[in-house]
Coordinates of C-alpha atoms in Angstrom, one line a residue:
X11 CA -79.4 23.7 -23.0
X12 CA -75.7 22.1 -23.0
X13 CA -76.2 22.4 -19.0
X14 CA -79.1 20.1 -19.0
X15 CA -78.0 17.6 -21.0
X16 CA -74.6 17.4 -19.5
X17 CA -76.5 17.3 -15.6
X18 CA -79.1 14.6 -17.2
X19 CA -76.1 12.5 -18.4
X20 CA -74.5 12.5 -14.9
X21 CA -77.6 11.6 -13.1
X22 CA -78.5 8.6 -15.6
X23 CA -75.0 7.7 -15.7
X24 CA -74.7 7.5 -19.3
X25 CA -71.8 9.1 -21.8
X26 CA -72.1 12.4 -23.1
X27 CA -69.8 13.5 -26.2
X28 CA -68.0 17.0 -24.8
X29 CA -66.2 17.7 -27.2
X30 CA -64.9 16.7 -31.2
X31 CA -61.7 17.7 -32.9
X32 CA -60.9 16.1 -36.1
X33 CA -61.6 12.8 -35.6
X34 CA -61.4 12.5 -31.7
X35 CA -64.5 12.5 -29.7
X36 CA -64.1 12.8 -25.8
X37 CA -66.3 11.4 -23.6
X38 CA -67.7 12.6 -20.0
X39 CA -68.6 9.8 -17.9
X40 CA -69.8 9.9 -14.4
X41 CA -66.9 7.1 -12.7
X42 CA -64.8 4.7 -14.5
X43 CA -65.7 4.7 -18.0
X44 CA -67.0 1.4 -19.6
X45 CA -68.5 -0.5 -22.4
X46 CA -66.9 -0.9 -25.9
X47 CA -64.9 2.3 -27.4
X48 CA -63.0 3.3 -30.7
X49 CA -59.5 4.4 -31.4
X50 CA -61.1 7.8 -31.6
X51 CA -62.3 8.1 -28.3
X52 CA -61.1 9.9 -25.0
X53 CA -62.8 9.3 -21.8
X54 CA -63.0 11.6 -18.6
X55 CA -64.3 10.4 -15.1
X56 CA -65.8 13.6 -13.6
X57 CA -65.7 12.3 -10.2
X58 CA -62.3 12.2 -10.0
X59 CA -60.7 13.8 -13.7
X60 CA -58.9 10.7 -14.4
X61 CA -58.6 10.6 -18.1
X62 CA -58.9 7.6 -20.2
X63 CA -57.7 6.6 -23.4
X64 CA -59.5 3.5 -26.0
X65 CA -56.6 0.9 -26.1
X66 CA -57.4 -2.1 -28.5
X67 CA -61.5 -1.6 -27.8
X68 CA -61.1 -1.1 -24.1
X69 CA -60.6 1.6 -21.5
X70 CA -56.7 2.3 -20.1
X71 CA -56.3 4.9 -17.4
X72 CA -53.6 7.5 -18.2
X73 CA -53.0 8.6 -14.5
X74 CA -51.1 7.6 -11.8
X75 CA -51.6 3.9 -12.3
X76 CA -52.0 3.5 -15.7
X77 CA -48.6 5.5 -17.7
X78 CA -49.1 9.4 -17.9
X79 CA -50.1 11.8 -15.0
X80 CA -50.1 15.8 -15.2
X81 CA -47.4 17.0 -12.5
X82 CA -47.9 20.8 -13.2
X83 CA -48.5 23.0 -16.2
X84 CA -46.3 21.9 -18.7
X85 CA -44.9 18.4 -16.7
X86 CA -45.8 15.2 -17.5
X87 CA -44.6 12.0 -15.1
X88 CA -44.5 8.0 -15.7
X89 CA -46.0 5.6 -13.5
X90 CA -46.4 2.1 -14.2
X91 CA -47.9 -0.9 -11.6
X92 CA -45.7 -3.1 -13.4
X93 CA -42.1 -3.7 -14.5
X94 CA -40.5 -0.8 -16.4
X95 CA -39.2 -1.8 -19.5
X96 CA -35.9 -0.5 -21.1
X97 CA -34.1 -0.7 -23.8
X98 CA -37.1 0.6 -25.7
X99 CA -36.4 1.8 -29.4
X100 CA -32.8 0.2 -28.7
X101 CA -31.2 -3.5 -28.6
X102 CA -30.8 -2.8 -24.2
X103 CA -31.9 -5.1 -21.8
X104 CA -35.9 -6.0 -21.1
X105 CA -36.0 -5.1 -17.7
X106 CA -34.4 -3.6 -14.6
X107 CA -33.2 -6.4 -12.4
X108 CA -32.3 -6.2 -8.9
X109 CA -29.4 -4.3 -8.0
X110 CA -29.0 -3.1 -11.7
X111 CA -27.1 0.5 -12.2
X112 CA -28.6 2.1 -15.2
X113 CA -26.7 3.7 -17.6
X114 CA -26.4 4.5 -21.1
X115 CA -25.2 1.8 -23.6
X116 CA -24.9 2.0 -27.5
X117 CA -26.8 4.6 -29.0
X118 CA -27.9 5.8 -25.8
X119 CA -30.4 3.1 -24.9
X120 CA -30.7 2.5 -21.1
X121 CA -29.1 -0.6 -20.4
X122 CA -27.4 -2.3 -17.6
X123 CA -24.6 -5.5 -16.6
X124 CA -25.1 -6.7 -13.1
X125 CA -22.1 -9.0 -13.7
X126 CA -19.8 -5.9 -13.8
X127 CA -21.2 -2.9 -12.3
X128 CA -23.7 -3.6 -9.5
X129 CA -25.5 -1.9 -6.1
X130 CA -26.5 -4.2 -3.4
X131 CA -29.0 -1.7 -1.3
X132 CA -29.6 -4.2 1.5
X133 CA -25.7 -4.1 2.7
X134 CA -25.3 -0.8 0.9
X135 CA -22.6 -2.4 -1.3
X136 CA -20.7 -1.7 -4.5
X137 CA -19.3 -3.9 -6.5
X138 CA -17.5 -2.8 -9.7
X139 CA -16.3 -6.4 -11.8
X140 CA -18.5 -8.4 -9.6
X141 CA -22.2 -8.7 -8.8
X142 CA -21.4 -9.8 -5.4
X143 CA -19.1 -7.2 -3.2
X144 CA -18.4 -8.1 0.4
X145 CA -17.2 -5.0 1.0
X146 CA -18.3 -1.5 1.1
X147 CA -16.8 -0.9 -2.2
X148 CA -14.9 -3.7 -4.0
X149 CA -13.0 -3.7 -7.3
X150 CA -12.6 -7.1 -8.9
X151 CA -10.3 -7.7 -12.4
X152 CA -7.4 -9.6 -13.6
X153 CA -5.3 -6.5 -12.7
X154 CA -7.0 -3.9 -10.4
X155 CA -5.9 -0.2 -10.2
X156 CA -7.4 2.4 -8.9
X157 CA -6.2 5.7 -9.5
X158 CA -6.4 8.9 -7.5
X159 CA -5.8 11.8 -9.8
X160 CA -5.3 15.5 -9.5
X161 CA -5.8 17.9 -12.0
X162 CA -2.9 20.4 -11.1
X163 CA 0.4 20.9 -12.3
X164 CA 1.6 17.4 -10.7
X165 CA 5.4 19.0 -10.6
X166 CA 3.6 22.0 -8.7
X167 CA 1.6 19.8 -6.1
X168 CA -1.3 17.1 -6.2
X169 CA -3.1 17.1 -2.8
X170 CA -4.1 13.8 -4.6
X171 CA -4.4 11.1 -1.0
X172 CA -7.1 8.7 0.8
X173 CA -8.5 9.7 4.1
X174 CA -9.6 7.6 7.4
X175 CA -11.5 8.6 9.9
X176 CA -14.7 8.5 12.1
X177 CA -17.8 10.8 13.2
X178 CA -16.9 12.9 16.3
X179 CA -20.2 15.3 17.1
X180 CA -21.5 14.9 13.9
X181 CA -18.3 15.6 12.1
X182 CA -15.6 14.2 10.5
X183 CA -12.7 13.6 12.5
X184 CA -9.2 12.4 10.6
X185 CA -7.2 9.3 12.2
X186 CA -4.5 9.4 8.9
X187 CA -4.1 9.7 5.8
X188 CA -2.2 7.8 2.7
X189 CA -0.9 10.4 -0.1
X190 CA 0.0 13.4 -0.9
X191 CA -1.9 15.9 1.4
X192 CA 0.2 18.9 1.3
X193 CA 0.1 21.6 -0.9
X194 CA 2.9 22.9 -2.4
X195 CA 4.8 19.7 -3.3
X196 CA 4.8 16.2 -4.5
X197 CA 5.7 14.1 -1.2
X198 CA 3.7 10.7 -0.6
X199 CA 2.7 10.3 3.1
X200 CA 1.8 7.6 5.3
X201 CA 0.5 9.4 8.7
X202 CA -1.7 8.5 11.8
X203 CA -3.0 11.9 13.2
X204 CA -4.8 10.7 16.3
X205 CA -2.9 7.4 17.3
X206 CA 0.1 5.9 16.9
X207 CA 1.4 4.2 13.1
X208 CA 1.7 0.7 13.4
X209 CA 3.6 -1.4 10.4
X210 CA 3.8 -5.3 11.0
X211 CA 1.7 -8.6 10.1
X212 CA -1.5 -10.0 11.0
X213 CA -0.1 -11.1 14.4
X214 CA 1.5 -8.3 16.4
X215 CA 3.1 -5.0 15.1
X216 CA 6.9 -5.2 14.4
X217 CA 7.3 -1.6 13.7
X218 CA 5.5 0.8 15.8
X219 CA 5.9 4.9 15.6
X220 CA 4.8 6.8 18.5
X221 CA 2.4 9.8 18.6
X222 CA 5.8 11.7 20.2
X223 CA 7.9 9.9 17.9
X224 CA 9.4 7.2 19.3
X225 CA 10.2 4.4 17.3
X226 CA 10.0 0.7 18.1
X227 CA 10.8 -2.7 17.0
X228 CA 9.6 -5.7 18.8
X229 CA 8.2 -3.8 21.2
X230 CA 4.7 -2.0 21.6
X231 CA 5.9 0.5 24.0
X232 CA 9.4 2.6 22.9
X233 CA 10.6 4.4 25.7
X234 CA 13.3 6.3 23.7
X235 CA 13.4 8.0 20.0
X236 CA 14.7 3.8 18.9
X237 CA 13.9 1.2 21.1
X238 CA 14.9 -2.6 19.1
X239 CA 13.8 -5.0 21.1
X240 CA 14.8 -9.2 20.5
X241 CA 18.1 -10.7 18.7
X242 CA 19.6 -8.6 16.0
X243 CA 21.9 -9.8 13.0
X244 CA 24.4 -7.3 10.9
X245 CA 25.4 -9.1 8.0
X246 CA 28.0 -7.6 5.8
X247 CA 27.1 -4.2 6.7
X248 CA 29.5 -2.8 3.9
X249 CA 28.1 -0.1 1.8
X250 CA 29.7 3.1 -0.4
X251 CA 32.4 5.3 2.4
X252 CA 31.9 8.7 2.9
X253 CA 33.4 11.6 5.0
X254 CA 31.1 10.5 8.0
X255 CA 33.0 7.7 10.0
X256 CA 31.1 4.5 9.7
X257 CA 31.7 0.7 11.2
X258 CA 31.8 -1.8 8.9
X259 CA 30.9 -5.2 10.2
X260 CA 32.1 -8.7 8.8
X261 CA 31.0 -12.0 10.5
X262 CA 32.9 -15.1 10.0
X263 CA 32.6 -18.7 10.8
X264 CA 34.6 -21.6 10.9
X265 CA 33.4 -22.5 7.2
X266 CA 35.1 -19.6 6.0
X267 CA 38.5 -20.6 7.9
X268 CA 38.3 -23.6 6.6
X269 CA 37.9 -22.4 2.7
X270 CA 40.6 -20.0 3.3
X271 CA 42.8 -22.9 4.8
X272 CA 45.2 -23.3 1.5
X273 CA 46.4 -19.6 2.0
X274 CA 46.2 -19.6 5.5
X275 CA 44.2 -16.2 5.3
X276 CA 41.0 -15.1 4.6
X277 CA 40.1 -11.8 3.1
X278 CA 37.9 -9.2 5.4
X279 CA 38.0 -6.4 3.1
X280 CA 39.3 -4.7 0.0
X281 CA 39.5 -1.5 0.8
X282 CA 39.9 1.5 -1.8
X283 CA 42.8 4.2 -1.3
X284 CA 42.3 7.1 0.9
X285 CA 40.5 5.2 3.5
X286 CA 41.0 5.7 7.1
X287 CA 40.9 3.2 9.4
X288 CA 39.7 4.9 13.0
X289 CA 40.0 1.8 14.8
X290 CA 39.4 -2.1 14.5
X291 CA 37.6 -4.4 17.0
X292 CA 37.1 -8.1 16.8
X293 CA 34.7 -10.4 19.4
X294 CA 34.7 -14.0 19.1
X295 CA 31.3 -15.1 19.9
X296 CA 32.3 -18.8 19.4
X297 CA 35.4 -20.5 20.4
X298 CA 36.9 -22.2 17.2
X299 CA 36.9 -25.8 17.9
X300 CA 38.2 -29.4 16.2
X301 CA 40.7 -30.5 14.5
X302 CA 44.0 -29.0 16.5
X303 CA 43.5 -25.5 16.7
X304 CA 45.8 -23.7 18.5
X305 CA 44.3 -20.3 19.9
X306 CA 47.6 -18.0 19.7
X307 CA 48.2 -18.4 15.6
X308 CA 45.9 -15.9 13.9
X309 CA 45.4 -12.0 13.7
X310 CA 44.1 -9.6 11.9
X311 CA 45.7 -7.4 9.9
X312 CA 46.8 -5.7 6.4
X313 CA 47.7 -8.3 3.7
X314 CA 51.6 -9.4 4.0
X315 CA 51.9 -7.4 7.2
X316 CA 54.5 -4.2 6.2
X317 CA 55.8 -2.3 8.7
X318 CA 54.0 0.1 10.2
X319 CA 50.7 -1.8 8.9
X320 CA 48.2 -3.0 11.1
X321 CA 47.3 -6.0 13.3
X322 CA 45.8 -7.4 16.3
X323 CA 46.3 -9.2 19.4
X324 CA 46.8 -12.8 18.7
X325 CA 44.6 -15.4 20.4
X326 CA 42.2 -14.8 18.3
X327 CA 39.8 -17.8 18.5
X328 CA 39.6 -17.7 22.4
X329 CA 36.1 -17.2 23.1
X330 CA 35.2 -13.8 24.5
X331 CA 38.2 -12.4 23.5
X332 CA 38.0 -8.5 22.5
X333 CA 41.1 -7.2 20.2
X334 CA 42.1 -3.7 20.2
X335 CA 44.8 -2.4 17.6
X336 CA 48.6 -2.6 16.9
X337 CA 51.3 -1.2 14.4
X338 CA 52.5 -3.9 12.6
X339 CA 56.2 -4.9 11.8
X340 CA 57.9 -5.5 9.3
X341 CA 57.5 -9.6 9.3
X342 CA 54.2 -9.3 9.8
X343 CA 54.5 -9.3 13.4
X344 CA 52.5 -7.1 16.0
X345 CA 54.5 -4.0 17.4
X346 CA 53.2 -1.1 19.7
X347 CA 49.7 -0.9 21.1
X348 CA 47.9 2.0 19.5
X349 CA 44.9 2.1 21.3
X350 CA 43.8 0.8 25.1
X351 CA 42.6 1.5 27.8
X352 CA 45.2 4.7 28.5
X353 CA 46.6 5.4 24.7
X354 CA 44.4 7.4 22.4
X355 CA 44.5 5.8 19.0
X356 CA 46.0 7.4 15.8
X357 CA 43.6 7.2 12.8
X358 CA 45.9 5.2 10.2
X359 CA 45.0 6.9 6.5
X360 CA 44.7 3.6 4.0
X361 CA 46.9 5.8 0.8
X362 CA 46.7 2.9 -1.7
X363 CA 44.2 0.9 0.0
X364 CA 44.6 -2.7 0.3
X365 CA 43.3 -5.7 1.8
X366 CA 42.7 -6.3 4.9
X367 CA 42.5 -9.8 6.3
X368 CA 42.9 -13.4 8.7
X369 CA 46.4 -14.3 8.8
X370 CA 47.3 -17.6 10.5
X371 CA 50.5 -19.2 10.9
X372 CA 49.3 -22.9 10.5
X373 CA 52.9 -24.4 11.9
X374 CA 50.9 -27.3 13.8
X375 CA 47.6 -26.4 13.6
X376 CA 44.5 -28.1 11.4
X377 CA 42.1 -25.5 11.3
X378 CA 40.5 -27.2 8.2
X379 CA 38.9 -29.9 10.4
X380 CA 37.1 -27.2 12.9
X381 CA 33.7 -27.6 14.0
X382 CA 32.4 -24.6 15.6
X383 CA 33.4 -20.8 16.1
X384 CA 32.1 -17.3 15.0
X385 CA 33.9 -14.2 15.3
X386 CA 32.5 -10.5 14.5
X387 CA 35.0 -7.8 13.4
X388 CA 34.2 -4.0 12.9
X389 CA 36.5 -1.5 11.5
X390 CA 35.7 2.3 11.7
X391 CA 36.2 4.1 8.7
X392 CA 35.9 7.1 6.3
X393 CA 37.1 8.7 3.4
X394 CA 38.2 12.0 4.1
X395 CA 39.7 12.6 0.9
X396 CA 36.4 12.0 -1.0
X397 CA 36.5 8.8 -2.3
X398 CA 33.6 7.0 -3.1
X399 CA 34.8 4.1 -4.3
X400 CA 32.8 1.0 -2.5
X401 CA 35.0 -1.5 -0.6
X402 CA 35.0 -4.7 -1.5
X403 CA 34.7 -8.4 0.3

């Protein structure tokens, strides 16, 4: 009997109550179910087993298009034609927006800020503090840091560090690397792995290092382990002595002669005790010139000149001129050449140190009103004896 009514009601197209529970009747209907309904009510289509549900006295589809759809035995998923709302239950935001990442705000509601965290999927951007990265990913703050943190021991090792590279077959293939990539230990790297390391400005690189580790400056192309390349400038190149013999460089201009001009010296050096002088050379790049200076008047020396104390050739303000080292008498004078072209050169040991120093004998000469000259002047030293007592201008 139930099978004739229920075939009768599908061929006359009319709706059959299938079943009652409490107070819920469902309704069989032969398509899309229509006309007036109740809160109660429950509506099937049999030709396709969409289910319907009585919203406000009309019929809303609870499938694919209309909210719910089954998705297996005990699954349920959403769908909605429309814009999905968040924020629901919670004070989030109305609506996804374009580029939104969702995530959870205060008590868990899904809830979004484009201004600050945001995805641009057409460029495949990501901008964290901006809504508009022009980068693949781009941080944006008042005071940006990003950190790169291991979680070992970091006075063990980190292997904390950023990689560059490129796809080679498919694969990842490492051009270098800033950080610490090593296991093991703590050092920070900065390393090329298939070129060369360049370090410079936007125009050309000032500091290249070679795949076989050559090193150059101003050039792209060192030949040797250093190749500097362009005009080069040692100012006071003093620094703390050690047992390694070292040049110390002082340049000096006609400025300087001219300060010094009272006391007819000027001071190179204070040097500390136990320092040995290995030798002393001075190159005048510029000739002095004004006033009346007289070429033959100046040397260089220890202050007051004792005997046995050093000094140079005279001349020293003729242009060109290279100086090589004397003993020194006892007024100050110059006495046997130590070191030339035949005589190999004592080392003279510095006991109490001392200053070393410009001393001109300005019997008719006017330095003061000079106009020009430069002059260079190296001493080799060291400090056999330890001392680490930096020298002084």
């Amino acid at each position: 009997m139930k099978k004739l009514l229920l075939t009768i009601a599908l061929l006359l197209g009319i709706s059959l109550p299938v079943q009652g529970r409490g107070n819920t009747v469902t309704l069989l209907f032969p398509g899309v179910p229509s006309g007036s309904c109740a809160f109660i009510m429950v509506g099937i289509n049999s030709a396709t087993g969409d289910v319907y549900h009585c919203n406000s006295g009309s019929w809303l589809l609870i499938g694919p298009f209309g909210g719910i759809a089954a998705t297996g035995d005990s699954a349920a998923s959403f769908f909605s034609s429309g814009t999905l709302e968040v924020g629901i239950g919670g004070t989030g935001a109305g609506a996804f927006t374009l580029g939104s990442v969702v995530f959870a705000g205060a008590a868990g509601v899904y809830t979004q800020d484009n201004a600050n965290f945001f995805w641009n999927d057409s460029s495949n951007r990501l901008g964290v503090g901006t809504a508009f990265p022009s980068q693949t990913v781009e941080l944006r703050s008042s005071s940006p840091i990003m950190r790169i943190r291991d979680i070992e021991n970091v006075a063990t090792a980190t292997t904390a560090f950023i990689e560059f590279g490129g796809t080679t077959a498919a694969s990842f293939d490492r051009t270098g690397f800033v950080g610490d990539a090593q296991s093991g230990n703590t050092d920070i790297l900065l390393q090329a792995e298939d070129s060369d390391l360049h370090l410079g400005d936007s125009s050309s690189p000032s500091v290249i290092v070679l795949r076989g580790g050559n090193v150059g400056i101003g050039t792209a192309t060192p030949s040797v382990k250093f190749d500097a390349r362009g005009s080069t400038l040692l100012s006071p190149a003093e620094g703390d002595l050690s047992n390694t013999p070292r040049w110390i460089l002082k340049v000096v201009d006609f400025s300087d002669m001219m300060a010094g001009q009272p006391a007819d010296t000027f001071t190179l050096w204070t040097l500390p005790a136990n320092t040995m002088i290995h030798d002393v050379v001075a190159t005048v790049v510029t000739g002095w010139s004004g006033g009346s200076i007289s070429a033959a008047v100046c040397s260089v020396g220890e202050q007051a000149g004792p005997a046995d104390g050093l000094a140079l050739d005279d001349n020293f303000f003729a242009t060109g001129t290279r100086y090589e080292l004397h003993d020194a008498t006892a007024s100050g004078g110059k006495g046997i050449r130590l070191f030339d072209a035949t005589d190999k050169f004592a080392p003279y040991m510095f006991l109490a140190g001392g200053v070393i120093e410009i001393q001109c004998d300005l019997t008719g000469d006017d330095h003061i009103f000079a106009t020009a000259g430069q002059a260079r002047i190296q001493i080799f030293v060291s400090q056999p004896l330890a001392n680490t007592t930096i020298e002084a201008n």
